[in-house]
Tab-separated table of C-alpha atoms and ligand atoms in Angstrom:
chain	number	residue	atom	x	y	z
A	13	UNK	CA	-0.049	-0.057	-0.002
A	14	UNK	CA	1.115	3.615	-0.433
A	15	UNK	CA	2.242	5.511	2.784
A	16	UNK	CA	3.773	8.660	3.812
A	17	UNK	CA	6.887	7.752	5.530
A	18	UNK	CA	9.074	9.991	7.897
A	19	UNK	CA	12.755	9.143	7.376
A	20	UNK	CA	14.191	12.253	9.190
A	21	UNK	CA	14.521	16.067	8.983
A	22	UNK	CA	13.403	17.343	5.493
A	23	UNK	CA	13.116	13.630	4.414
A	24	UNK	CA	9.446	12.553	3.949
A	25	UNK	CA	8.663	10.070	1.310
A	26	UNK	CA	5.766	8.488	-0.351
A	27	UNK	CA	6.522	4.708	-0.352
A	28	UNK	CA	5.060	1.324	-0.965
A	29	UNK	CA	4.917	-0.502	2.415
A	30	UNK	CA	3.102	-3.795	3.281
A	31	UNK	CA	-0.494	-3.634	4.425
A	32	UNK	CA	-0.233	-3.981	8.324
A	33	UNK	CA	-1.402	-7.356	9.717
A	34	UNK	CA	-4.575	-7.292	12.021
A	35	UNK	CA	-2.994	-8.943	15.325
A	36	UNK	CA	-5.086	-10.165	18.224
A	37	UNK	CA	-6.971	-7.405	19.673
A	38	UNK	CA	-6.330	-4.752	16.788
A	39	UNK	CA	-8.363	-3.321	14.237
A	40	UNK	CA	-7.394	-2.893	10.565
A	41	UNK	CA	-8.748	0.234	9.322
A	42	UNK	CA	-8.999	1.505	5.692
A	43	UNK	CA	-8.240	5.179	5.764
A	44	UNK	CA	-10.812	7.330	4.200
A	45	UNK	CA	-9.081	10.783	5.002
A	46	UNK	CA	-6.216	12.026	7.023
A	47	UNK	CA	-5.728	15.657	7.652
A	48	UNK	CA	-2.119	17.358	7.890
A	49	UNK	CA	-1.630	18.811	11.292
A	50	UNK	CA	0.773	21.702	12.113
A	51	UNK	CA	2.850	19.245	14.055
A	52	UNK	CA	3.277	17.108	11.035
A	53	UNK	CA	4.768	20.180	9.184
A	54	UNK	CA	6.935	20.920	12.081
A	55	UNK	CA	8.267	17.128	12.178
A	56	UNK	CA	9.033	17.474	8.544
A	57	UNK	CA	10.969	20.816	8.764
A	58	UNK	CA	12.667	20.203	12.181
A	59	UNK	CA	12.699	16.320	12.580
A	60	UNK	CA	11.529	14.868	15.747
A	61	UNK	CA	14.143	13.083	17.868
A	62	UNK	CA	11.551	10.977	19.721
A	63	UNK	CA	10.336	9.379	16.491
A	64	UNK	CA	11.981	6.205	15.239
A	65	UNK	CA	12.201	6.279	11.376
A	66	UNK	CA	11.174	5.025	9.170
A	67	UNK	CA	7.424	5.560	10.377
A	68	UNK	CA	4.046	6.165	8.648
A	69	UNK	CA	2.912	9.824	9.627
A	70	UNK	CA	-0.477	11.133	10.352
A	71	UNK	CA	-2.709	11.229	13.397
A	72	UNK	CA	-5.920	13.131	12.254
A	73	UNK	CA	-7.572	10.443	10.239
A	74	UNK	CA	-10.907	8.779	9.841
A	75	UNK	CA	-11.649	5.358	8.194
A	76	UNK	CA	-13.490	2.138	7.833
A	77	UNK	CA	-12.914	-0.941	10.001
A	78	UNK	CA	-11.773	-3.530	7.582
A	79	UNK	CA	-10.922	-6.362	9.932
A	80	UNK	CA	-11.350	-7.013	13.646
A	81	UNK	CA	-8.496	-8.830	15.257
A	82	UNK	CA	-9.338	-11.929	17.388
A	83	UNK	CA	-10.676	-10.645	20.803
A	84	UNK	CA	-11.167	-7.011	19.873
A	85	UNK	CA	-14.583	-6.172	21.344
A	86	UNK	CA	-17.334	-3.547	20.226
A	87	UNK	CA	-16.392	-3.240	16.648
A	88	UNK	CA	-17.640	-4.635	13.194
A	89	UNK	CA	-16.112	-4.479	9.684
A	90	UNK	CA	-17.625	-1.539	7.719
A	91	UNK	CA	-17.897	0.810	10.805
A	92	UNK	CA	-16.420	4.225	10.586
A	93	UNK	CA	-14.349	5.385	13.269
A	94	UNK	CA	-11.790	8.075	14.325
A	95	UNK	CA	-9.289	8.037	17.487
A	96	UNK	CA	-8.262	9.971	20.333
A	97	UNK	CA	-5.014	9.343	18.666
A	98	UNK	CA	-2.719	9.657	21.576
A	99	UNK	CA	-2.628	6.260	23.194
A	100	UNK	CA	-2.633	6.146	27.001
A	101	UNK	CA	-1.003	3.383	29.206
A	102	UNK	CA	-3.990	3.069	31.704
A	103	UNK	CA	-1.478	2.470	34.528
A	104	UNK	CA	0.368	5.777	35.376
A	105	UNK	CA	-0.709	8.368	37.948
A	106	UNK	CA	-2.561	10.464	35.389
A	107	UNK	CA	-4.481	7.627	33.680
A	108	UNK	CA	-5.713	6.604	37.191
A	109	UNK	CA	-6.837	10.106	37.671
A	110	UNK	CA	-8.901	9.849	34.371
A	111	UNK	CA	-6.542	12.557	32.696
A	112	UNK	CA	-5.614	10.093	29.894
A	113	UNK	CA	-4.409	13.060	27.677
A	114	UNK	CA	-1.583	13.633	30.024
A	115	UNK	CA	-0.645	10.224	30.384
A	116	UNK	CA	3.143	9.870	31.401
A	117	UNK	CA	3.718	7.140	28.733
A	118	UNK	CA	1.531	8.610	25.839
A	119	UNK	CA	2.112	7.084	22.475
A	120	UNK	CA	0.715	8.999	19.688
A	121	UNK	CA	-0.406	7.407	16.377
A	122	UNK	CA	2.031	8.610	13.730
A	123	UNK	CA	4.785	9.269	16.141
A	124	UNK	CA	5.088	6.075	18.289
A	125	UNK	CA	2.771	3.973	16.238
A	126	UNK	CA	2.480	4.071	12.305
A	127	UNK	CA	-0.087	6.520	11.417
A	128	UNK	CA	-3.015	7.373	9.137
A	129	UNK	CA	-1.361	8.885	6.041
A	130	UNK	CA	-1.573	5.531	4.155
A	131	UNK	CA	-4.154	3.415	2.787
A	132	UNK	CA	-4.672	1.115	5.978
A	133	UNK	CA	-3.612	1.661	9.496
A	134	UNK	CA	-3.417	-0.922	12.231
A	135	UNK	CA	-4.941	0.365	15.478
A	136	UNK	CA	-2.920	-1.219	18.376
A	137	UNK	CA	-4.596	-3.560	20.852
A	138	UNK	CA	-3.783	-1.014	23.724
A	139	UNK	CA	-5.722	1.763	21.926
A	140	UNK	CA	-8.758	-0.522	21.290
A	141	UNK	CA	-8.591	-1.890	24.831
A	142	UNK	CA	-8.170	1.642	26.430
A	143	UNK	CA	-11.268	2.903	24.505
A	144	UNK	CA	-9.322	5.309	22.087
A	145	UNK	CA	-11.455	4.282	19.002
A	146	UNK	CA	-14.592	6.470	18.615
A	147	UNK	CA	-17.523	5.597	16.146
A	148	UNK	CA	-18.427	8.280	13.596
A	149	UNK	CA	-21.952	9.351	13.454
A	150	UNK	CA	-23.837	8.743	10.071
A	151	UNK	CA	-23.947	11.545	7.659
A	152	UNK	CA	-20.582	13.039	8.523
A	153	UNK	CA	-18.260	13.037	5.723
A	154	UNK	CA	-14.721	11.185	6.165
A	155	UNK	CA	-12.850	14.504	5.549
A	156	UNK	CA	-14.862	16.197	8.225
A	157	UNK	CA	-14.635	13.477	10.783
A	158	UNK	CA	-10.884	13.682	10.251
A	159	UNK	CA	-11.196	17.150	12.035
A	160	UNK	CA	-12.456	15.288	15.037
A	161	UNK	CA	-8.972	15.102	16.622
A	162	UNK	CA	-8.024	18.846	16.362
A	163	UNK	CA	-11.577	19.879	17.218
A	164	UNK	CA	-11.309	17.557	20.353
A	165	UNK	CA	-8.274	19.650	21.420
A	166	UNK	CA	-10.468	22.644	21.304
A	167	UNK	CA	-13.078	20.930	23.368
A	168	UNK	CA	-10.574	20.171	26.012
A	169	UNK	CA	-9.667	23.878	26.076
A	170	UNK	CA	-13.208	25.016	26.438
A	171	UNK	CA	-13.744	22.617	29.179
A	172	UNK	CA	-10.606	23.642	31.013
A	173	UNK	CA	-11.777	27.237	30.578
A	174	UNK	CA	-15.278	26.326	31.705
A	175	UNK	CA	-16.814	28.348	28.847
A	176	UNK	CA	-20.410	28.867	29.690
A	177	UNK	CA	-23.627	30.441	28.286
A	178	UNK	CA	-23.181	34.036	27.469
A	179	UNK	CA	-19.323	34.130	27.848
A	180	UNK	CA	-17.186	36.829	25.989
A	181	UNK	CA	-14.373	34.738	24.518
A	182	UNK	CA	-11.414	36.374	22.860
A	183	UNK	CA	-9.366	34.051	20.514
A	184	UNK	CA	-5.995	35.193	19.438
A	185	UNK	CA	-4.659	33.849	16.131
A	186	UNK	CA	-6.859	32.829	13.363
A	187	UNK	CA	-5.094	29.818	12.154
A	188	UNK	CA	-7.102	26.712	11.736
A	189	UNK	CA	-6.727	25.904	15.395
A	190	UNK	CA	-7.826	29.367	16.419
A	191	UNK	CA	-10.957	29.073	14.213
A	192	UNK	CA	-11.770	25.537	15.780
A	193	UNK	CA	-11.330	27.175	19.142
A	194	UNK	CA	-13.776	29.837	18.306
A	195	UNK	CA	-16.521	27.582	17.075
A	196	UNK	CA	-16.048	25.160	19.837
A	197	UNK	CA	-16.591	28.155	22.333
A	198	UNK	CA	-19.785	28.769	20.463
A	199	UNK	CA	-20.957	25.215	21.039
A	200	UNK	CA	-20.259	25.553	24.755
A	201	UNK	CA	-22.628	28.651	24.705
A	202	UNK	CA	-20.230	31.574	24.426
A	203	UNK	CA	-22.196	34.855	23.722
A	204	UNK	CA	-19.772	36.993	22.054
A	205	UNK	CA	-16.625	35.792	19.975
A	206	UNK	CA	-13.766	38.186	19.503
A	207	UNK	CA	-11.092	37.050	16.912
A	208	UNK	CA	-7.742	38.899	16.803
A	209	UNK	CA	-5.149	38.451	13.929
A	210	UNK	CA	-2.347	40.365	12.413
A	211	UNK	CA	-2.822	41.353	8.915
A	212	UNK	CA	-1.964	38.828	6.276
A	213	UNK	CA	-3.496	35.838	4.766
A	214	UNK	CA	-4.782	34.503	7.976
A	215	UNK	CA	-6.601	37.776	8.599
A	216	UNK	CA	-8.134	37.380	5.155
A	217	UNK	CA	-9.289	33.729	5.492
A	218	UNK	CA	-10.711	34.591	8.779
A	219	UNK	CA	-13.176	37.099	7.260
A	220	UNK	CA	-15.247	33.982	5.973
A	221	UNK	CA	-15.708	32.735	9.393
A	222	UNK	CA	-18.542	34.399	11.378
A	223	UNK	CA	-17.580	36.015	14.600
A	224	UNK	CA	-18.840	39.188	16.549
A	225	UNK	CA	-15.641	41.174	16.094
A	226	UNK	CA	-12.639	40.553	13.951
A	227	UNK	CA	-9.619	42.510	15.021
A	228	UNK	CA	-6.721	43.456	13.061
A	229	UNK	CA	-4.270	43.288	16.029
A	230	UNK	CA	-1.588	44.861	13.862
A	231	UNK	CA	-3.385	48.080	13.525
A	232	UNK	CA	-6.138	47.907	16.194
A	233	UNK	CA	-5.478	48.113	20.093
A	234	UNK	CA	-6.962	44.718	20.948
A	235	UNK	CA	-7.059	45.401	24.645
A	236	UNK	CA	-9.035	48.673	23.874
A	237	UNK	CA	-11.422	46.758	21.576
A	238	UNK	CA	-12.035	44.086	24.208
A	239	UNK	CA	-12.953	46.649	26.882
A	240	UNK	CA	-15.342	48.581	24.360
A	241	UNK	CA	-17.055	45.281	23.579
A	242	UNK	CA	-17.329	44.288	27.401
A	243	UNK	CA	-18.553	47.395	28.788
A	244	UNK	CA	-15.258	48.106	30.209
A	245	UNK	CA	-14.933	44.826	32.047
A	246	UNK	CA	-12.674	42.530	29.965
A	247	UNK	CA	-13.246	39.098	28.550
A	248	UNK	CA	-14.390	36.015	30.416
A	249	UNK	CA	-12.032	33.811	28.643
A	250	UNK	CA	-8.891	34.477	26.388
A	251	UNK	CA	-7.647	31.584	24.222
A	252	UNK	CA	-4.086	32.277	22.706
A	253	UNK	CA	-4.029	30.087	19.704
A	254	UNK	CA	-0.854	31.665	18.109
A	255	UNK	CA	2.567	30.528	19.126
A	256	UNK	CA	3.781	34.014	20.239
A	257	UNK	CA	5.284	35.157	23.582
A	258	UNK	CA	4.043	38.611	23.055
A	259	UNK	CA	0.255	37.224	22.479
A	260	UNK	CA	0.523	35.084	25.560
A	261	UNK	CA	1.778	38.016	27.584
A	262	UNK	CA	-0.813	40.382	26.330
A	263	UNK	CA	-3.621	37.970	27.028
A	264	UNK	CA	-3.552	38.952	30.733
A	265	UNK	CA	-4.674	42.389	29.758
A	266	UNK	CA	-7.554	41.222	27.949
A	267	UNK	CA	-9.288	39.159	30.713
A	268	UNK	CA	-11.695	40.442	33.313
A	269	UNK	CA	-10.973	39.834	37.013
A	270	UNK	CA	-11.655	35.919	37.649
A	271	UNK	CA	-11.212	35.540	33.846
A	272	UNK	CA	-9.404	32.484	32.510
A	273	UNK	CA	-6.500	32.640	29.929
A	274	UNK	CA	-5.665	29.555	28.153
A	275	UNK	CA	-2.306	29.096	26.452
A	276	UNK	CA	-3.394	26.860	23.705
A	277	UNK	CA	-0.544	27.128	21.147
A	278	UNK	CA	2.783	25.859	22.549
A	279	UNK	CA	5.948	28.080	22.066
A	280	UNK	CA	9.167	26.493	20.644
A	281	UNK	CA	11.892	25.485	23.104
A	282	UNK	CA	14.168	28.252	23.595
A	283	UNK	CA	11.479	30.907	23.208
A	284	UNK	CA	9.253	29.673	25.809
A	285	UNK	CA	9.824	32.006	28.816
A	286	UNK	CA	7.379	34.758	29.652
A	287	UNK	CA	7.419	38.019	31.323
A	288	UNK	CA	4.077	38.100	33.298
A	289	UNK	CA	2.363	40.866	35.382
A	290	UNK	CA	1.923	39.099	38.756
A	291	UNK	CA	-0.014	41.870	40.207
A	292	UNK	CA	-2.687	41.427	37.495
A	293	UNK	CA	-2.999	37.826	38.279
A	294	UNK	CA	-2.879	38.190	42.066
A	295	UNK	CA	-5.211	41.094	42.491
A	296	UNK	CA	-7.567	39.877	39.475
A	297	UNK	CA	-7.615	36.323	40.602
A	298	UNK	CA	-6.746	35.377	37.161
A	299	UNK	CA	-6.679	31.639	36.235
A	300	UNK	CA	-3.730	31.045	33.765
A	301	UNK	CA	-4.077	27.489	32.210
A	302	UNK	CA	-2.701	25.259	29.539
A	303	UNK	CA	-4.566	22.859	27.269
A	304	UNK	CA	-3.039	19.883	25.669
A	305	UNK	CA	-4.398	17.012	23.457
A	306	UNK	CA	-7.833	15.402	24.222
A	307	UNK	CA	-9.449	12.379	25.753
A	308	UNK	CA	-11.994	9.894	23.789
A	309	UNK	CA	-14.931	11.537	25.490
A	310	UNK	CA	-13.836	14.897	24.042
A	311	UNK	CA	-13.445	13.397	20.532
A	312	UNK	CA	-17.019	12.142	20.850
A	313	UNK	CA	-18.156	15.678	21.737
A	314	UNK	CA	-16.086	17.018	18.682
A	315	UNK	CA	-17.860	14.648	16.372
A	316	UNK	CA	-21.276	15.862	17.687
A	317	UNK	CA	-19.933	19.529	17.072
A	318	UNK	CA	-18.899	18.678	13.623
A	319	UNK	CA	-22.093	17.023	12.727
A	320	UNK	CA	-23.895	20.327	13.321
A	321	UNK	CA	-24.762	22.540	10.316
A	322	UNK	CA	-23.437	25.666	11.901
A	323	UNK	CA	-19.931	24.277	12.406
A	324	UNK	CA	-17.875	25.574	9.507
A	325	UNK	CA	-16.285	22.185	8.483
A	326	UNK	CA	-16.559	22.651	4.801
A	327	UNK	CA	-14.608	26.083	5.089
A	328	UNK	CA	-11.854	24.546	7.587
A	329	UNK	CA	-11.057	21.947	4.834
A	330	UNK	CA	-9.351	24.129	2.313
A	331	UNK	CA	-7.454	21.551	0.339
A	332	UNK	CA	-7.734	17.970	-0.659
A	333	UNK	CA	-4.667	16.143	-2.071
A	334	UNK	CA	-3.698	12.403	-2.880
A	335	UNK	CA	-1.366	10.866	-0.416
A	336	UNK	CA	1.431	11.191	-3.190
A	337	UNK	CA	1.029	14.949	-2.945
A	338	UNK	CA	2.043	15.482	0.651
A	339	UNK	CA	4.703	17.774	-0.416
A	340	UNK	CA	2.235	20.159	-2.095
A	341	UNK	CA	0.270	19.889	1.263
A	342	UNK	CA	3.247	21.066	3.132
A	343	UNK	CA	3.825	23.841	0.794
A	344	UNK	CA	0.139	24.969	0.906
A	345	UNK	CA	0.389	25.000	4.731
A	346	UNK	CA	3.745	26.800	4.795
A	347	UNK	CA	2.428	29.551	2.601
A	348	UNK	CA	-0.620	29.814	4.793
A	349	UNK	CA	-2.768	29.382	1.725
A	350	UNK	CA	-4.411	26.362	3.450
A	351	UNK	CA	-6.567	25.989	6.509
A	352	UNK	CA	-6.681	22.250	6.934
A	353	UNK	CA	-5.299	20.104	4.133
A	354	UNK	CA	-6.947	16.545	3.814
A	355	UNK	CA	-5.030	13.585	2.311
A	356	UNK	CA	-7.045	10.915	0.484
A	357	UNK	CA	-5.681	7.545	-0.325
B	6	ZN	ZN1	-2.923	17.367	15.226
B	7	ZN	ZN1	-0.802	6.593	31.545
């Protein structure tokens, strides 16, 4: 079968590899769509020392069960599935707490296990047994179901931020994850949505996604706009979905007292130290939180959001390519021409 194989930094190849065997407890899944994540692009550009090449990439996939390994329960051939793709061990401190996305031994598909940029993927016995496989509701197209993984990360963020009915939510950064955070917040009941982005392609793309106030944060004073939009109070919740120190530091100035600030995008190693106004946090009783990855329950919730007509999945999938066009996909992402790119075998 055809597969997109990581060999090292700047070395990703489309190759013929054997169709994986379906061992005891495993599922063999025929891939219908696999989205290319920003982390896949980073892996291509920078390499990833924790990956053992050669390994098939891709963790944002949806597909159809082709075969069910001996002893694997709860699945039938023909069923459509997605995954909470970072496989948890079930035994560590965090798994015992139920925080499976923070498992100390997390093994992500496409990094630790062969991934979904291929015609078939074998879902490991551990993932099946641990409940990481989630069924796709009827009527949701494969390329939209493939967004369940990134949307589930936005669900995790909205839950950590306790976004509730009527909240004013500011999302900083209008990349695909920013847009997914914006619409997840809407599904959680947010009343007013403010999206901030500096001028450029991302700001142009953002115009097609409905929000209450789109701010060009290069030319407008975002803090001033947020105060104006909230009667001088500040936002209930600020989600920083741009990998920027300045954006993370500024976020504190956008939240109201007792507001929540989520550092959703990670900063690169070496550029990860912030200068924060401690008095603002102390006297404002601010909650500064992170959000990383997601659980199977959050993937299920993401699927239900994606199934709703108001969720802008058609616009989020900006490009569709064949597996053999992975380098076109990377180029479209690098130029910021693309929101999410879907690969179809
Ligand atoms: Zn991803
Ligand atoms: Zn664990």
